[in-house]
PDB file of C-alpha atoms in Angstrom:
ATOM      1  CA  MET U   1     126.841-196.893-157.040  1.00 40.00           C
ATOM      2  CA  VAL U   2     126.464-193.530-155.646  1.00 41.00           C
ATOM      3  CA  GLY U   3     126.201-190.807-157.321  1.00 39.00           C
ATOM      4  CA  SER U   4     129.358-188.103-157.593  1.00 38.00           C
ATOM      5  CA  ASP U   5     127.393-184.093-156.483  1.00 55.00           C
ATOM      6  CA  GLY U   6     124.122-182.885-155.293  1.00 73.00           C
ATOM      7  CA  ASN U   7     120.561-183.997-154.097  1.00 86.00           C
ATOM      8  CA  LEU U   8     121.566-187.444-155.417  1.00 86.00           C
ATOM      9  CA  ALA U   9     124.800-187.969-153.829  1.00 88.00           C
ATOM     10  CA  GLN U  10     124.099-190.277-151.395  1.00 92.00           C
ATOM     11  CA  VAL U  11     121.037-192.532-153.516  1.00 93.00           C
ATOM     12  CA  ARG U  12     122.475-195.792-153.768  1.00 94.00           C
ATOM     13  CA  HIS U  13     120.185-196.807-156.580  1.00 95.00           C
ATOM     14  CA  VAL U  14     117.752-195.212-158.405  1.00 93.00           C
ATOM     15  CA  ILE U  15     114.735-197.261-159.762  1.00 94.00           C
ATOM     16  CA  LEU U  16     112.040-195.742-162.581  1.00 92.00           C
ATOM     17  CA  VAL U  17     108.586-197.811-162.386  1.00 92.00           C
ATOM     18  CA  LEU U  18     107.225-197.419-166.146  1.00 88.00           C
ATOM     19  CA  SER U  19     103.978-198.678-167.791  1.00 83.00           C
ATOM     20  CA  GLY U  20     102.909-197.460-171.585  1.00 67.00           C
ATOM     21  CA  LYS U  21      99.457-196.693-170.224  1.00 63.00           C
ATOM     22  CA  GLY U  22      97.490-195.150-167.703  1.00 71.00           C
ATOM     23  CA  GLY U  23      95.225-197.542-165.084  1.00 74.00           C
ATOM     24  CA  VAL U  24      97.263-200.770-164.979  1.00 83.00           C
ATOM     25  CA  GLY U  25      98.291-199.798-161.581  1.00 82.00           C
ATOM     26  CA  LYS U  26     101.517-198.320-161.563  1.00 88.00           C
ATOM     27  CA  SER U  27     100.876-196.172-158.514  1.00 91.00           C
ATOM     28  CA  THR U  28     100.177-198.867-156.842  1.00 92.00           C
ATOM     29  CA  ILE U  29     102.936-201.081-157.229  1.00 93.00           C
ATOM     30  CA  THR U  30     105.374-197.726-156.570  1.00 94.00           C
ATOM     31  CA  THR U  31     103.488-197.682-153.238  1.00 94.00           C
ATOM     32  CA  GLU U  32     103.810-201.183-152.331  1.00 93.00           C
ATOM     33  CA  LEU U  33     107.166-202.186-153.707  1.00 95.00           C
ATOM     34  CA  ALA U  34     108.401-198.691-151.492  1.00 96.00           C
ATOM     35  CA  LEU U  35     106.540-200.728-148.370  1.00 94.00           C
ATOM     36  CA  ALA U  36     108.618-203.978-148.819  1.00 95.00           C
ATOM     37  CA  LEU U  37     111.339-202.345-149.181  1.00 95.00           C
ATOM     38  CA  ARG U  38     111.380-200.895-146.490  1.00 95.00           C
ATOM     39  CA  HIS U  39     110.262-203.451-144.177  1.00 93.00           C
ATOM     40  CA  ALA U  40     113.356-205.714-145.696  1.00 93.00           C
ATOM     41  CA  GLY U  41     115.189-202.872-142.700  1.00 94.00           C
ATOM     42  CA  LYS U  42     115.757-200.278-146.763  1.00 96.00           C
ATOM     43  CA  LYS U  43     115.974-196.342-146.541  1.00 97.00           C
ATOM     44  CA  VAL U  44     113.689-196.050-149.696  1.00 97.00           C
ATOM     45  CA  GLY U  45     112.027-192.487-151.216  1.00 96.00           C
ATOM     46  CA  ILE U  46     109.626-192.466-153.827  1.00 96.00           C
ATOM     47  CA  LEU U  47     109.943-189.510-156.102  1.00 93.00           C
ATOM     48  CA  ASP U  48     105.343-188.987-157.586  1.00 91.00           C
ATOM     49  CA  VAL U  49     106.643-186.736-160.629  1.00 86.00           C
ATOM     50  CA  ASP U  50     103.052-188.375-162.569  1.00 78.00           C
ATOM     51  CA  LEU U  51     101.824-184.415-163.154  1.00 73.00           C
ATOM     52  CA  CYS U  52      98.378-186.014-164.904  1.00 69.00           C
ATOM     53  CA  GLY U  53      97.512-187.964-161.716  1.00 68.00           C
ATOM     54  CA  PRO U  54     100.213-188.101-158.370  1.00 78.00           C
ATOM     55  CA  SER U  55      97.598-190.318-156.751  1.00 84.00           C
ATOM     56  CA  ILE U  56     100.556-191.866-153.962  1.00 90.00           C
ATOM     57  CA  PRO U  57     100.496-189.334-151.105  1.00 88.00           C
ATOM     58  CA  ARG U  58      96.370-190.058-150.625  1.00 88.00           C
ATOM     59  CA  MET U  59      97.825-194.164-150.799  1.00 91.00           C
ATOM     60  CA  LEU U  60     100.197-193.371-148.107  1.00 92.00           C
ATOM     61  CA  SER U  61      97.699-191.337-146.299  1.00 88.00           C
ATOM     62  CA  VAL U  62     100.361-188.008-146.497  1.00 87.00           C
ATOM     63  CA  GLY U  63      97.725-185.333-147.791  1.00 77.00           C
ATOM     64  CA  ARG U  64      98.861-181.919-148.706  1.00 75.00           C
ATOM     65  CA  PRO U  65     101.172-181.300-146.660  1.00 77.00           C
ATOM     66  CA  ASP U  66     103.201-177.895-146.672  1.00 79.00           C
ATOM     67  CA  VAL U  67     107.092-178.096-148.166  1.00 83.00           C
ATOM     68  CA  HIS U  68     109.976-176.748-146.710  1.00 86.00           C
ATOM     69  CA  GLN U  69     112.924-175.926-148.364  1.00 86.00           C
ATOM     70  CA  CYS U  70     116.267-176.232-146.846  1.00 87.00           C
ATOM     71  CA  ASP U  71     119.600-174.787-148.817  1.00 87.00           C
ATOM     72  CA  SER U  72     119.716-177.722-150.125  1.00 85.00           C
ATOM     73  CA  GLY U  73     115.912-177.667-151.462  1.00 88.00           C
ATOM     74  CA  TRP U  74     112.766-179.436-151.026  1.00 91.00           C
ATOM     75  CA  VAL U  75     112.766-181.408-147.825  1.00 92.00           C
ATOM     76  CA  PRO U  76     110.644-184.448-148.883  1.00 93.00           C
ATOM     77  CA  VAL U  77     107.997-185.662-146.538  1.00 93.00           C
ATOM     78  CA  TYR U  78     108.153-188.761-144.065  1.00 93.00           C
ATOM     79  CA  THR U  79     106.009-191.097-143.938  1.00 91.00           C
ATOM     80  CA  ASP U  80     107.210-192.516-140.683  1.00 88.00           C
ATOM     81  CA  ALA U  81     108.392-191.430-137.536  1.00 87.00           C
ATOM     82  CA  GLU U  82     111.476-193.587-138.677  1.00 90.00           C
ATOM     83  CA  LYS U  83     111.860-191.755-141.427  1.00 92.00           C
ATOM     84  CA  SER U  84     112.605-194.735-143.464  1.00 95.00           C
ATOM     85  CA  LEU U  85     110.258-193.895-146.346  1.00 96.00           C
ATOM     86  CA  ALA U  86     110.239-190.621-148.233  1.00 96.00           C
ATOM     87  CA  LEU U  87     108.231-188.963-150.296  1.00 95.00           C
ATOM     88  CA  MET U  88     107.894-185.967-152.648  1.00 93.00           C
ATOM     89  CA  SER U  89     105.115-185.556-155.334  1.00 89.00           C
ATOM     90  CA  ILE U  90     104.854-182.972-157.946  1.00 81.00           C
ATOM     91  CA  GLY U  91     101.054-183.441-156.256  1.00 80.00           C
ATOM     92  CA  PHE U  92     102.159-180.942-153.123  1.00 84.00           C
ATOM     93  CA  LEU U  93     103.416-178.178-155.174  1.00 76.00           C
ATOM     94  CA  LEU U  94      99.666-177.747-157.164  1.00 73.00           C
ATOM     95  CA  GLU U  95      98.233-174.777-155.300  1.00 70.00           C
ATOM     96  CA  ASP U  96      94.581-176.774-155.958  1.00 68.00           C
ATOM     97  CA  PRO U  97      94.855-180.439-155.571  1.00 63.00           C
ATOM     98  CA  ASP U  98      91.769-180.537-158.213  1.00 66.00           C
ATOM     99  CA  GLU U  99      92.754-178.605-160.884  1.00 66.00           C
ATOM    100  CA  ALA U 100      93.670-180.387-164.037  1.00 63.00           C
ATOM    101  CA  VAL U 101      97.304-179.605-165.030  1.00 65.00           C
ATOM    102  CA  VAL U 102      96.625-177.574-168.355  1.00 66.00           C
ATOM    103  CA  TRP U 103     100.662-176.976-169.266  1.00 67.00           C
ATOM    104  CA  ARG U 104     102.568-177.141-172.584  1.00 70.00           C
ATOM    105  CA  GLY U 105     105.781-179.371-172.477  1.00 70.00           C
ATOM    106  CA  PRO U 106     107.993-176.765-172.013  1.00 78.00           C
ATOM    107  CA  LYS U 107     106.844-175.817-168.395  1.00 78.00           C
ATOM    108  CA  LYS U 108     106.789-179.564-167.485  1.00 76.00           C
ATOM    109  CA  THR U 109     109.475-180.550-168.426  1.00 78.00           C
ATOM    110  CA  ALA U 110     111.119-177.433-166.873  1.00 81.00           C
ATOM    111  CA  MET U 111     108.850-178.436-163.270  1.00 79.00           C
ATOM    112  CA  ILE U 112     110.187-181.912-163.958  1.00 79.00           C
ATOM    113  CA  ALA U 113     113.989-180.607-164.363  1.00 79.00           C
ATOM    114  CA  GLN U 114     113.768-178.637-161.164  1.00 81.00           C
ATOM    115  CA  PHE U 115     111.758-181.619-159.573  1.00 80.00           C
ATOM    116  CA  VAL U 116     114.012-184.100-160.508  1.00 82.00           C
ATOM    117  CA  SER U 117     117.350-182.106-159.311  1.00 84.00           C
ATOM    118  CA  ASP U 118     116.393-179.987-156.235  1.00 88.00           C
ATOM    119  CA  VAL U 119     115.058-182.416-153.731  1.00 91.00           C
ATOM    120  CA  ALA U 120     117.056-183.046-150.751  1.00 92.00           C
ATOM    121  CA  TRP U 121     116.785-187.018-150.120  1.00 93.00           C
ATOM    122  CA  GLY U 122     119.869-187.339-147.836  1.00 92.00           C
ATOM    123  CA  GLU U 123     120.669-190.857-147.221  1.00 94.00           C
ATOM    124  CA  LEU U 124     118.344-193.446-149.583  1.00 95.00           C
ATOM    125  CA  ASP U 125     119.044-196.768-150.253  1.00 96.00           C
ATOM    126  CA  VAL U 126     116.336-197.274-152.777  1.00 96.00           C
ATOM    127  CA  LEU U 127     114.947-194.311-155.073  1.00 95.00           C
ATOM    128  CA  LEU U 128     111.662-195.720-156.909  1.00 96.00           C
ATOM    129  CA  VAL U 129     110.444-192.763-159.357  1.00 93.00           C
ATOM    130  CA  ASP U 130     106.636-192.703-160.198  1.00 90.00           C
ATOM    131  CA  THR U 131     106.066-191.614-163.803  1.00 83.00           C
ATOM    132  CA  PRO U 132     103.519-190.882-166.121  1.00 77.00           C
ATOM    133  CA  PRO U 133     102.187-193.398-168.543  1.00 70.00           C
ATOM    134  CA  GLY U 134     103.471-193.424-172.075  1.00 63.00           C
ATOM    135  CA  THR U 135     106.644-192.393-173.229  1.00 61.00           C
ATOM    136  CA  SER U 136     106.462-188.798-173.704  1.00 67.00           C
ATOM    137  CA  ASP U 137     108.494-185.523-173.122  1.00 68.00           C
ATOM    138  CA  GLU U 138     107.933-186.097-169.425  1.00 72.00           C
ATOM    139  CA  HIS U 139     109.795-189.524-169.316  1.00 68.00           C
ATOM    140  CA  LEU U 140     112.684-187.980-171.073  1.00 75.00           C
ATOM    141  CA  ALA U 141     112.717-184.668-168.657  1.00 77.00           C
ATOM    142  CA  VAL U 142     113.005-187.437-166.119  1.00 79.00           C
ATOM    143  CA  LEU U 143     115.582-189.451-167.841  1.00 77.00           C
ATOM    144  CA  GLU U 144     117.879-186.275-168.971  1.00 78.00           C
ATOM    145  CA  ASN U 145     118.396-185.209-165.520  1.00 78.00           C
ATOM    146  CA  LEU U 146     118.043-188.270-163.132  1.00 80.00           C
ATOM    147  CA  LYS U 147     120.907-189.188-166.024  1.00 73.00           C
ATOM    148  CA  LYS U 148     123.533-186.704-164.549  1.00 73.00           C
ATOM    149  CA  HIS U 149     123.739-188.568-162.022  1.00 74.00           C
ATOM    150  CA  LYS U 150     122.407-192.573-162.670  1.00 80.00           C
ATOM    151  CA  VAL U 151     119.871-194.490-162.992  1.00 89.00           C
ATOM    152  CA  ASP U 152     120.021-198.131-162.347  1.00 93.00           C
ATOM    153  CA  GLY U 153     116.891-199.635-164.276  1.00 92.00           C
ATOM    154  CA  ALA U 154     113.060-199.538-165.298  1.00 91.00           C
ATOM    155  CA  VAL U 155     110.293-201.341-163.988  1.00 93.00           C
ATOM    156  CA  LEU U 156     107.711-202.172-165.873  1.00 92.00           C
ATOM    157  CA  VAL U 157     104.280-202.668-165.276  1.00 91.00           C
ATOM    158  CA  THR U 158     101.586-204.113-167.403  1.00 88.00           C
ATOM    159  CA  THR U 159      98.244-206.389-167.066  1.00 83.00           C
ATOM    160  CA  PRO U 160      97.872-209.051-168.147  1.00 80.00           C
ATOM    161  CA  GLN U 161      95.504-208.582-171.499  1.00 72.00           C
ATOM    162  CA  ALA U 162      97.779-208.278-175.046  1.00 65.00           C
ATOM    163  CA  VAL U 163      96.206-204.496-175.113  1.00 64.00           C
ATOM    164  CA  SER U 164      98.461-203.961-172.447  1.00 62.00           C
ATOM    165  CA  THR U 165     101.044-206.036-173.254  1.00 73.00           C
ATOM    166  CA  GLY U 166     101.104-204.164-176.533  1.00 71.00           C
ATOM    167  CA  ASP U 167     101.978-201.104-174.563  1.00 75.00           C
ATOM    168  CA  VAL U 168     104.779-202.247-172.513  1.00 78.00           C
ATOM    169  CA  ARG U 169     106.264-203.512-175.568  1.00 82.00           C
ATOM    170  CA  ARG U 170     107.174-199.837-177.045  1.00 80.00           C
ATOM    171  CA  GLU U 171     108.070-198.668-173.593  1.00 82.00           C
ATOM    172  CA  ILE U 172     110.596-201.429-173.747  1.00 86.00           C
ATOM    173  CA  THR U 173     111.839-200.143-177.207  1.00 85.00           C
ATOM    174  CA  PHE U 174     111.850-196.771-175.423  1.00 83.00           C
ATOM    175  CA  CYS U 175     113.981-197.680-172.750  1.00 86.00           C
ATOM    176  CA  LYS U 176     116.192-199.423-175.511  1.00 87.00           C
ATOM    177  CA  LYS U 177     117.038-196.433-177.673  1.00 86.00           C
ATOM    178  CA  THR U 178     117.513-193.716-174.660  1.00 85.00           C
ATOM    179  CA  GLY U 179     119.852-196.457-172.755  1.00 87.00           C
ATOM    180  CA  VAL U 180     117.797-197.524-169.660  1.00 88.00           C
ATOM    181  CA  ARG U 181     118.404-200.887-168.443  1.00 91.00           C
ATOM    182  CA  ILE U 182     115.305-203.153-167.992  1.00 91.00           C
ATOM    183  CA  LEU U 183     114.964-204.649-164.101  1.00 94.00           C
ATOM    184  CA  GLY U 184     111.628-206.818-165.361  1.00 93.00           C
ATOM    185  CA  ILE U 185     108.629-207.170-165.797  1.00 92.00           C
ATOM    186  CA  ILE U 186     105.653-207.023-163.268  1.00 93.00           C
ATOM    187  CA  GLU U 187     101.935-208.411-164.371  1.00 90.00           C
ATOM    188  CA  ASN U 188      99.678-206.598-161.954  1.00 88.00           C
ATOM    189  CA  MET U 189      96.173-207.267-161.720  1.00 85.00           C
ATOM    190  CA  SER U 190      96.963-211.111-162.568  1.00 82.00           C
ATOM    191  CA  GLY U 191      93.980-212.823-161.354  1.00 78.00           C
ATOM    192  CA  PHE U 192      91.218-211.980-158.394  1.00 80.00           C
ATOM    193  CA  VAL U 193      91.368-213.198-154.992  1.00 75.00           C
ATOM    194  CA  CYS U 194      88.178-214.071-153.516  1.00 78.00           C
ATOM    195  CA  PRO U 195      87.859-212.020-149.706  1.00 76.00           C
ATOM    196  CA  HIS U 196      86.396-215.264-148.393  1.00 78.00           C
ATOM    197  CA  CYS U 197      88.101-218.218-149.840  1.00 77.00           C
ATOM    198  CA  SER U 198      90.845-216.848-150.995  1.00 74.00           C
ATOM    199  CA  GLU U 199      90.601-218.948-154.518  1.00 76.00           C
ATOM    200  CA  CYS U 200      92.183-216.886-157.609  1.00 76.00           C
ATOM    201  CA  SER U 201      90.152-215.924-160.645  1.00 79.00           C
ATOM    202  CA  ASN U 202      91.674-215.215-163.731  1.00 77.00           C
ATOM    203  CA  ILE U 203      89.170-212.378-164.884  1.00 73.00           C
ATOM    204  CA  PHE U 204      92.066-210.541-167.017  1.00 68.00           C
ATOM    205  CA  SER U 205      93.708-213.570-168.443  1.00 67.00           C
ATOM    206  CA  LYS U 206      96.215-214.461-167.574  1.00 71.00           C
ATOM    207  CA  GLY U 207     100.442-214.849-168.183  1.00 74.00           C
ATOM    208  CA  GLY U 208     100.528-212.051-170.763  1.00 79.00           C
ATOM    209  CA  GLY U 209     103.737-210.370-168.825  1.00 84.00           C
ATOM    210  CA  GLU U 210     105.771-213.161-168.218  1.00 85.00           C
ATOM    211  CA  GLU U 211     105.027-213.759-172.268  1.00 84.00           C
ATOM    212  CA  LEU U 212     106.049-210.739-173.299  1.00 84.00           C
ATOM    213  CA  ALA U 213     109.133-210.827-170.781  1.00 87.00           C
ATOM    214  CA  LYS U 214     110.331-214.405-172.544  1.00 85.00           C
ATOM    215  CA  LEU U 215     109.601-212.247-176.306  1.00 82.00           C
ATOM    216  CA  THR U 216     111.553-209.237-175.533  1.00 83.00           C
ATOM    217  CA  GLY U 217     114.514-211.316-173.362  1.00 87.00           C
ATOM    218  CA  SER U 218     113.417-209.245-169.929  1.00 88.00           C
ATOM    219  CA  VAL U 219     113.471-210.754-166.510  1.00 91.00           C
ATOM    220  CA  PHE U 220     109.761-211.010-165.265  1.00 92.00           C
ATOM    221  CA  LEU U 221     109.690-210.104-162.062  1.00 95.00           C
ATOM    222  CA  GLY U 222     106.500-211.737-160.921  1.00 93.00           C
ATOM    223  CA  CYS U 223     102.531-211.210-160.664  1.00 91.00           C
ATOM    224  CA  VAL U 224     100.446-210.063-158.588  1.00 91.00           C
ATOM    225  CA  PRO U 225      96.762-210.662-157.829  1.00 87.00           C
ATOM    226  CA  LEU U 226      94.245-208.105-158.057  1.00 85.00           C
ATOM    227  CA  ASP U 227      93.318-208.098-153.640  1.00 86.00           C
ATOM    228  CA  PRO U 228      90.443-206.724-152.519  1.00 86.00           C
ATOM    229  CA  LEU U 229      92.472-205.904-149.186  1.00 88.00           C
ATOM    230  CA  LEU U 230      95.292-204.404-151.083  1.00 90.00           C
ATOM    231  CA  SER U 231      92.691-202.139-152.462  1.00 88.00           C
ATOM    232  CA  THR U 232      90.896-201.184-149.410  1.00 90.00           C
ATOM    233  CA  CYS U 233      94.935-200.345-147.785  1.00 91.00           C
ATOM    234  CA  ILE U 234      94.958-198.245-150.878  1.00 88.00           C
ATOM    235  CA  GLU U 235      92.217-196.143-150.551  1.00 88.00           C
ATOM    236  CA  GLU U 236      92.326-196.039-146.837  1.00 89.00           C
ATOM    237  CA  GLY U 237      96.458-195.148-146.824  1.00 88.00           C
ATOM    238  CA  LYS U 238      97.075-197.905-144.636  1.00 90.00           C
ATOM    239  CA  ASP U 239     100.249-200.184-145.065  1.00 91.00           C
ATOM    240  CA  PHE U 240      99.401-202.991-146.298  1.00 89.00           C
ATOM    241  CA  MET U 241     102.688-205.125-146.022  1.00 88.00           C
ATOM    242  CA  GLN U 242     102.054-204.333-142.389  1.00 89.00           C
ATOM    243  CA  SER U 243      98.138-205.191-142.012  1.00 89.00           C
ATOM    244  CA  PHE U 244      97.871-208.469-144.183  1.00 90.00           C
ATOM    245  CA  PRO U 245     101.410-210.344-143.977  1.00 89.00           C
ATOM    246  CA  ASP U 246      99.781-213.946-143.838  1.00 88.00           C
ATOM    247  CA  SER U 247      98.748-213.171-147.692  1.00 87.00           C
ATOM    248  CA  ALA U 248      99.380-214.683-150.901  1.00 85.00           C
ATOM    249  CA  THR U 249      99.343-210.854-151.868  1.00 89.00           C
ATOM    250  CA  PHE U 250     102.426-209.939-149.575  1.00 91.00           C
ATOM    251  CA  SER U 251     103.712-213.196-150.428  1.00 92.00           C
ATOM    252  CA  ALA U 252     104.050-211.460-154.448  1.00 92.00           C
ATOM    253  CA  ILE U 253     105.211-208.621-153.170  1.00 94.00           C
ATOM    254  CA  SER U 254     108.216-209.151-151.217  1.00 94.00           C
ATOM    255  CA  SER U 255     109.157-211.781-153.466  1.00 95.00           C
ATOM    256  CA  ILE U 256     109.682-208.999-156.282  1.00 95.00           C
ATOM    257  CA  SER U 257     111.234-206.477-154.158  1.00 95.00           C
ATOM    258  CA  GLN U 258     113.934-209.513-153.317  1.00 95.00           C
ATOM    259  CA  THR U 259     114.293-209.905-156.493  1.00 94.00           C
ATOM    260  CA  LEU U 260     115.032-206.063-157.396  1.00 94.00           C
ATOM    261  CA  LEU U 261     116.972-206.033-154.703  1.00 92.00           C
ATOM    262  CA  ASP U 262     119.246-209.404-155.524  1.00 90.00           C
ATOM    263  CA  SER U 263     119.369-207.962-159.470  1.00 88.00           C
ATOM    264  CA  LEU U 264     120.818-203.758-157.657  1.00 88.00           C
ATOM    265  CA  GLN U 265     123.396-205.889-156.044  1.00 80.00           C
ATOM    266  CA  THR U 266     125.010-207.696-159.402  1.00 70.00           C
ATOM    267  CA  ALA U 267     124.153-204.466-161.410  1.00 59.00           C
TER     268      ALA U 267
END
């Protein structure tokens, strides 16, 4: 499915990454899915429109580069020499990374509208859109502007506890009301992987995401455990998928990304 015009014309698939609440690891999942898709040979882009906490530049160790403009808009920042992973973050455009974004709705939605339409992505297999948590004006602004081109669907991120799955249930309702296809649910922080013996302990309970998928008739994409190795890579801006290919977490993320690719082919 290829868009008909504009900067998304050569982007084959657009996936929103949503969560009903903050702190469930949505940006981490977005980053690791992008890296997994890149390792699978895909050209990937990440659009980070999380105004409140644009953290993906740090996770990919790109810092605060100068954003350049070309005739068709802003040029994304490439994280590798092969230019197979492109990133545009709202954080690049904020004058001071430590300042809070204290903007009213209209200014936020105008910024997001410009941001969604004015990035010159070029040719991409998959564009992942990291959204703010919840179901706010920002989501509607992202959707309204992306829908002019296309949105393949949304991936919902939750943690296992009932308080998180309850919030994701509202996100599912949001998707249905706005006509966004739900590609699946990911249960993040699903157990803790011991760095010494690799045993997995369910410190946050387990199975909430899978149960929610069953109750709502959604696809369950899989579980990603709490893994200190993954946390270290995220903090240091290293590629976990390249550093720890033998880990169970690697297998989990790779499996989820492959399931996603398969579902996009059948869309």
